[in-house]
């Protein structure tokens, strides 16, 4: 498309470059001198636009809203503080001020996704060194939350990925990022951070558990293979896995991903400013901006579109609550068996089922779209979580402990 | 999602030969329908000489573009040679298909014609999209991915 | 959906009327003299186009393919014979030759949806009389399977509903059929038969349980209110409900219904014959005809469209199997408790949970799209079915029966 390419060149020059942006420039304000519109939009991620039915930018305590989490995360940092997430502007400060950081010693690995300095520090210190250095030792060199530099090549401004964990994980999946289309990049830049992760080995190397695939079963299989355990729940004694924001993984199983729709299509929709279109850099809930986010593709009125989302989310939320009840019933049954004197050997099956049930529930509970990114898959995963939790409960209540007589079940 | 790939190259000689070939072809295939001239006109009505174009015509006449763009504004290149080359090629393809009745249940735009449409979208909306579409050499995103079908509005996503 | 309505007119214009079609004309062949194309297409419903991954026109035995059904339907006619359904041409003969009819005395009510004579006989005999007359007594007057007359006004050929059960049920929902749009009629004509039903009272009056709404919970509430029981399962002693083809009910909760897509849009797509578009009267699986059925709306290649359907169905089918396992475990536990001497009073809760679990599983299992008509809702219903079944099992295994000591569970 010869003449298109010509236009592109014009296009690329159109915004006049006031300053030369250095390769290591992190400060959005400096980038903003060349791209004032995007900078102005990006700065609005500091705004609180309030709550949506299941999301939004009000950083309420998830522990207060869903007390079941206190029981399910018992013994793990997430039971101390866990809030609804908000805009990119808070990425660093919310981490630094989280009780999970203040009360626990965390590794530098935490900084990978919360500080724009990460790529430079990694270059400087080396990958492993960066990850296992205590977070508090790194703290002094962390100043910038989220920056243009996270997603853009400072010179060409093309989208680029800057986080080693993502690059390694894609390599493990056999995906060559050099081949990525522009449209895929509109998702990959987000998949650097909005994904499930763990810290591998002594050096706490940030790793995404993707080598078997992105489905929840693939991720569970991976953790079983490497023998990973996030923590042992005190009362149940089960070795559990914690899932964190698998937004990209769940999205990948959905109809939108399948239709080639990218994260940016919905979370950074084109917006007309004057006579020109810009990508809306105010990353937020699309429910706060339905007309640009959805209506271009869906010629449906705004109210109806919001209803479609909220109905999908309400179904997911209801099943999520049911899974919580089932898992807590399982924990109670395991505890009761223990108290009655059941041995670890006798409790092995119940605890294994509990682990599988809870990581599935957490996969959907910690994902941020309340099921919208893949409605049927979210319901499927919760169905399995409930089934496994109830089986854990059954295994526990049917344990034969000295002092009680064999249960009567035929199954 | 449709990927737009490849670049259109027009070789003068080839173009002329095909155009001539097509005129012969048209005469041969659709004389009976007496629609040989359809492709040479800018009047949408002439496209509908083929009832088979009726759905698209109807959809166009209710689209946001009915007052601003006719069939050829979108479906044929804006440069002179390309215009006649395309009219010839499509005229040949479609006349052949129409005459033999050998075409899909649901007509779908061909890759090459999708590229032409894309160029025409941009031609008219250059300023508006210059910014967002100025970023990459290999532009692989079709406007229609998001804008459904401005010319027709006959897809569910519209 | 614009273009669909536009196309409708086309089809109707053309045909010249060779014969006058009498008000009570049932024979499709006679109608066919005026509408040879539709007749020719409709006649093809006698063709076997084979199996699709989860549907198709091969009338295989569902009991052989899913042996769990033998246990779940134990004591009910469906455990004798139950096959995959096929084309409209077989509507009458498949019923007459079904072991469910040959080995059991069925009421005339069965003929409502399997014989074109039904509306005329109802007029003649009266509604209640028609329903409670034994099927075998009606049999001699049943000759025509499915006919144009089921869906069309013989004079104007407009779509029309001819089945009292549907008209009554819509009235009970407060929906005025006189107000129905043409697009709605493209679904209503199907909803006369592709729906859950039961025979109310002594007179076996065919009734659709819709007065609380179409959701599975609404239907369960309705049956509880009227105290309906389809049969008591011999081994578990549970009073169960049988669901039958709630195609319209499930479809109604889906995104297609929400987007105004009708049954006919997918199962009777417009098809070009010569220069004119006709509604394809060969009612069948859209997977046998994807290009006309789906591509009008989805600009996606055929293979990918089929994959999308089959992936949705595979998820539904997997959850359906899990629900079967859970329900059978519950039955086993109830039986074991009974054997151990549990009283009906002690078993009350387990049996009630079993009833709720099985009617939900059956709602999806008996629905004919294997979840496609409403993917997330199908998964939600199966998740609840599994949860309820496991709770039934838990209730049973935890029953305190003489000779066994109280179970150890804390929950
Ligand atoms: Ca949020
Ligand atoms: Ca079938």
mmCIF file with all atom_site columns, C-alpha atoms in Angstrom, chain C residues 185-273:
data_model
loop_
_atom_site.group_PDB
_atom_site.id
_atom_site.type_symbol
_atom_site.label_atom_id
_atom_site.label_alt_id
_atom_site.label_comp_id
_atom_site.label_asym_id
_atom_site.label_entity_id
_atom_site.label_seq_id
_atom_site.pdbx_PDB_ins_code
_atom_site.Cartn_x
_atom_site.Cartn_y
_atom_site.Cartn_z
_atom_site.occupancy
_atom_site.B_iso_or_equiv
_atom_site.pdbx_formal_charge
_atom_site.auth_seq_id
_atom_site.auth_comp_id
_atom_site.auth_asym_id
_atom_site.auth_atom_id
_atom_site.pdbx_PDB_model_num
ATOM 1  C CA . UNK C 1 185 ? -42.910 -14.532 15.283 1.00 0.00 ? 185 UNK C CA 1
ATOM 2  C CA . UNK C 1 186 ? -39.802 -16.071 13.711 1.00 0.00 ? 186 UNK C CA 1
ATOM 3  C CA . UNK C 1 187 ? -39.086 -17.418 17.209 1.00 0.00 ? 187 UNK C CA 1
ATOM 4  C CA . UNK C 1 188 ? -42.601 -17.888 18.568 1.00 0.00 ? 188 UNK C CA 1
ATOM 5  C CA . UNK C 1 189 ? -43.606 -20.400 15.914 1.00 0.00 ? 189 UNK C CA 1
ATOM 6  C CA . UNK C 1 190 ? -40.781 -22.608 17.192 1.00 0.00 ? 190 UNK C CA 1
ATOM 7  C CA . UNK C 1 191 ? -41.544 -21.912 20.844 1.00 0.00 ? 191 UNK C CA 1
ATOM 8  C CA . UNK C 1 192 ? -44.855 -23.705 20.338 1.00 0.00 ? 192 UNK C CA 1
ATOM 9  C CA . UNK C 1 193 ? -42.971 -26.982 20.645 1.00 0.00 ? 193 UNK C CA 1
ATOM 10 C CA . UNK C 1 194 ? -39.276 -26.527 21.489 1.00 0.00 ? 194 UNK C CA 1
ATOM 11 C CA . UNK C 1 195 ? -40.023 -25.888 25.155 1.00 0.00 ? 195 UNK C CA 1
ATOM 12 C CA . UNK C 1 196 ? -40.256 -27.574 28.561 1.00 0.00 ? 196 UNK C CA 1
ATOM 13 C CA . UNK C 1 197 ? -43.758 -28.850 29.359 1.00 0.00 ? 197 UNK C CA 1
ATOM 14 C CA . UNK C 1 198 ? -45.830 -30.974 31.745 1.00 0.00 ? 198 UNK C CA 1
ATOM 15 C CA . UNK C 1 199 ? -49.333 -32.379 31.863 1.00 0.00 ? 199 UNK C CA 1
ATOM 16 C CA . UNK C 1 200 ? -51.396 -30.552 34.482 1.00 0.00 ? 200 UNK C CA 1
ATOM 17 C CA . UNK C 1 201 ? -53.974 -32.337 36.605 1.00 0.00 ? 201 UNK C CA 1
ATOM 18 C CA . UNK C 1 202 ? -56.381 -35.179 35.924 1.00 0.00 ? 202 UNK C CA 1
ATOM 19 C CA . UNK C 1 203 ? -57.021 -34.035 32.391 1.00 0.00 ? 203 UNK C CA 1
ATOM 20 C CA . UNK C 1 204 ? -53.366 -34.079 31.495 1.00 0.00 ? 204 UNK C CA 1
ATOM 21 C CA . UNK C 1 205 ? -53.638 -30.548 30.108 1.00 0.00 ? 205 UNK C CA 1
ATOM 22 C CA . UNK C 1 206 ? -50.443 -29.649 28.254 1.00 0.00 ? 206 UNK C CA 1
ATOM 23 C CA . UNK C 1 207 ? -48.894 -26.723 30.175 1.00 0.00 ? 207 UNK C CA 1
ATOM 24 C CA . UNK C 1 208 ? -45.672 -24.715 29.957 1.00 0.00 ? 208 UNK C CA 1
ATOM 25 C CA . UNK C 1 209 ? -44.396 -23.738 33.448 1.00 0.00 ? 209 UNK C CA 1
ATOM 26 C CA . UNK C 1 210 ? -43.661 -20.117 32.609 1.00 0.00 ? 210 UNK C CA 1
ATOM 27 C CA . UNK C 1 211 ? -45.802 -17.970 34.870 1.00 0.00 ? 211 UNK C CA 1
ATOM 28 C CA . UNK C 1 212 ? -42.784 -17.028 37.054 1.00 0.00 ? 212 UNK C CA 1
ATOM 29 C CA . UNK C 1 213 ? -40.456 -16.548 34.100 1.00 0.00 ? 213 UNK C CA 1
ATOM 30 C CA . UNK C 1 214 ? -38.252 -18.678 31.830 1.00 0.00 ? 214 UNK C CA 1
ATOM 31 C CA . UNK C 1 215 ? -35.147 -19.074 34.009 1.00 0.00 ? 215 UNK C CA 1
ATOM 32 C CA . UNK C 1 216 ? -34.538 -22.539 35.464 1.00 0.00 ? 216 UNK C CA 1
ATOM 33 C CA . UNK C 1 217 ? -35.123 -21.136 38.974 1.00 0.00 ? 217 UNK C CA 1
ATOM 34 C CA . UNK C 1 218 ? -38.484 -19.715 37.873 1.00 0.00 ? 218 UNK C CA 1
ATOM 35 C CA . UNK C 1 219 ? -39.496 -23.070 36.442 1.00 0.00 ? 219 UNK C CA 1
ATOM 36 C CA . UNK C 1 220 ? -38.452 -24.912 39.605 1.00 0.00 ? 220 UNK C CA 1
ATOM 37 C CA . UNK C 1 221 ? -40.399 -22.418 41.730 1.00 0.00 ? 221 UNK C CA 1
ATOM 38 C CA . UNK C 1 222 ? -43.465 -22.973 39.533 1.00 0.00 ? 222 UNK C CA 1
ATOM 39 C CA . UNK C 1 223 ? -43.327 -26.751 39.963 1.00 0.00 ? 223 UNK C CA 1
ATOM 40 C CA . UNK C 1 224 ? -42.842 -26.396 43.707 1.00 0.00 ? 224 UNK C CA 1
ATOM 41 C CA . UNK C 1 225 ? -45.850 -24.077 43.933 1.00 0.00 ? 225 UNK C CA 1
ATOM 42 C CA . UNK C 1 226 ? -48.142 -26.464 42.046 1.00 0.00 ? 226 UNK C CA 1
ATOM 43 C CA . UNK C 1 227 ? -46.554 -29.407 43.868 1.00 0.00 ? 227 UNK C CA 1
ATOM 44 C CA . UNK C 1 228 ? -45.702 -31.211 40.650 1.00 0.00 ? 228 UNK C CA 1
ATOM 45 C CA . UNK C 1 229 ? -43.680 -34.436 40.588 1.00 0.00 ? 229 UNK C CA 1
ATOM 46 C CA . UNK C 1 230 ? -42.906 -36.278 37.351 1.00 0.00 ? 230 UNK C CA 1
ATOM 47 C CA . UNK C 1 231 ? -41.886 -39.509 39.037 1.00 0.00 ? 231 UNK C CA 1
ATOM 48 C CA . UNK C 1 232 ? -40.350 -40.981 42.165 1.00 0.00 ? 232 UNK C CA 1
ATOM 49 C CA . UNK C 1 233 ? -36.993 -42.554 41.508 1.00 0.00 ? 233 UNK C CA 1
ATOM 50 C CA . UNK C 1 234 ? -37.131 -46.127 42.854 1.00 0.00 ? 234 UNK C CA 1
ATOM 51 C CA . UNK C 1 235 ? -33.707 -46.445 44.460 1.00 0.00 ? 235 UNK C CA 1
ATOM 52 C CA . UNK C 1 236 ? -33.290 -42.950 45.902 1.00 0.00 ? 236 UNK C CA 1
ATOM 53 C CA . UNK C 1 237 ? -36.964 -42.398 46.630 1.00 0.00 ? 237 UNK C CA 1
ATOM 54 C CA . UNK C 1 238 ? -36.570 -38.781 45.442 1.00 0.00 ? 238 UNK C CA 1
ATOM 55 C CA . UNK C 1 239 ? -39.531 -37.003 43.834 1.00 0.00 ? 239 UNK C CA 1
ATOM 56 C CA . UNK C 1 240 ? -38.017 -35.794 40.568 1.00 0.00 ? 240 UNK C CA 1
ATOM 57 C CA . UNK C 1 241 ? -38.785 -33.459 37.685 1.00 0.00 ? 241 UNK C CA 1
ATOM 58 C CA . UNK C 1 242 ? -38.085 -34.335 34.033 1.00 0.00 ? 242 UNK C CA 1
ATOM 59 C CA . UNK C 1 243 ? -37.044 -31.504 31.739 1.00 0.00 ? 243 UNK C CA 1
ATOM 60 C CA . UNK C 1 244 ? -37.714 -31.733 28.007 1.00 0.00 ? 244 UNK C CA 1
ATOM 61 C CA . UNK C 1 245 ? -36.097 -29.682 25.243 1.00 0.00 ? 245 UNK C CA 1
ATOM 62 C CA . UNK C 1 246 ? -36.138 -26.193 26.834 1.00 0.00 ? 246 UNK C CA 1
ATOM 63 C CA . UNK C 1 247 ? -34.601 -24.829 23.620 1.00 0.00 ? 247 UNK C CA 1
ATOM 64 C CA . UNK C 1 248 ? -36.624 -21.622 23.660 1.00 0.00 ? 248 UNK C CA 1
ATOM 65 C CA . UNK C 1 249 ? -36.123 -21.044 27.385 1.00 0.00 ? 249 UNK C CA 1
ATOM 66 C CA . UNK C 1 250 ? -32.342 -21.371 27.268 1.00 0.00 ? 250 UNK C CA 1
ATOM 67 C CA . UNK C 1 251 ? -32.092 -19.414 24.014 1.00 0.00 ? 251 UNK C CA 1
ATOM 68 C CA . UNK C 1 252 ? -34.047 -16.594 25.697 1.00 0.00 ? 252 UNK C CA 1
ATOM 69 C CA . UNK C 1 253 ? -31.232 -16.021 28.205 1.00 0.00 ? 253 UNK C CA 1
ATOM 70 C CA . UNK C 1 254 ? -28.544 -15.839 25.493 1.00 0.00 ? 254 UNK C CA 1
ATOM 71 C CA . UNK C 1 255 ? -26.797 -13.026 23.708 1.00 0.00 ? 255 UNK C CA 1
ATOM 72 C CA . UNK C 1 256 ? -28.438 -13.864 20.375 1.00 0.00 ? 256 UNK C CA 1
ATOM 73 C CA . UNK C 1 257 ? -31.948 -13.527 21.760 1.00 0.00 ? 257 UNK C CA 1
ATOM 74 C CA . UNK C 1 258 ? -30.785 -10.334 23.414 1.00 0.00 ? 258 UNK C CA 1
ATOM 75 C CA . UNK C 1 259 ? -29.541 -9.080  20.075 1.00 0.00 ? 259 UNK C CA 1
ATOM 76 C CA . UNK C 1 260 ? -32.873 -9.822  18.426 1.00 0.00 ? 260 UNK C CA 1
ATOM 77 C CA . UNK C 1 261 ? -31.691 -12.896 16.524 1.00 0.00 ? 261 UNK C CA 1
ATOM 78 C CA . UNK C 1 262 ? -34.519 -15.384 15.977 1.00 0.00 ? 262 UNK C CA 1
ATOM 79 C CA . UNK C 1 263 ? -34.567 -19.187 15.670 1.00 0.00 ? 263 UNK C CA 1
ATOM 80 C CA . UNK C 1 264 ? -35.362 -18.839 11.994 1.00 0.00 ? 264 UNK C CA 1
ATOM 81 C CA . UNK C 1 265 ? -32.338 -16.589 11.431 1.00 0.00 ? 265 UNK C CA 1
ATOM 82 C CA . UNK C 1 266 ? -30.067 -19.540 12.180 1.00 0.00 ? 266 UNK C CA 1
ATOM 83 C CA . UNK C 1 267 ? -32.216 -22.576 11.446 1.00 0.00 ? 267 UNK C CA 1
ATOM 84 C CA . UNK C 1 268 ? -34.051 -21.219 8.393  1.00 0.00 ? 268 UNK C CA 1
ATOM 85 C CA . UNK C 1 269 ? -31.568 -18.773 6.874  1.00 0.00 ? 269 UNK C CA 1
ATOM 86 C CA . UNK C 1 270 ? -32.381 -16.984 3.673  1.00 0.00 ? 270 UNK C CA 1
ATOM 87 C CA . UNK C 1 271 ? -31.002 -18.911 0.755  1.00 0.00 ? 271 UNK C CA 1
ATOM 88 C CA . UNK C 1 272 ? -30.615 -17.839 -2.832 1.00 0.00 ? 272 UNK C CA 1
ATOM 89 C CA . UNK C 1 273 ? -32.452 -20.032 -5.314 1.00 0.00 ? 273 UNK C CA 1
#
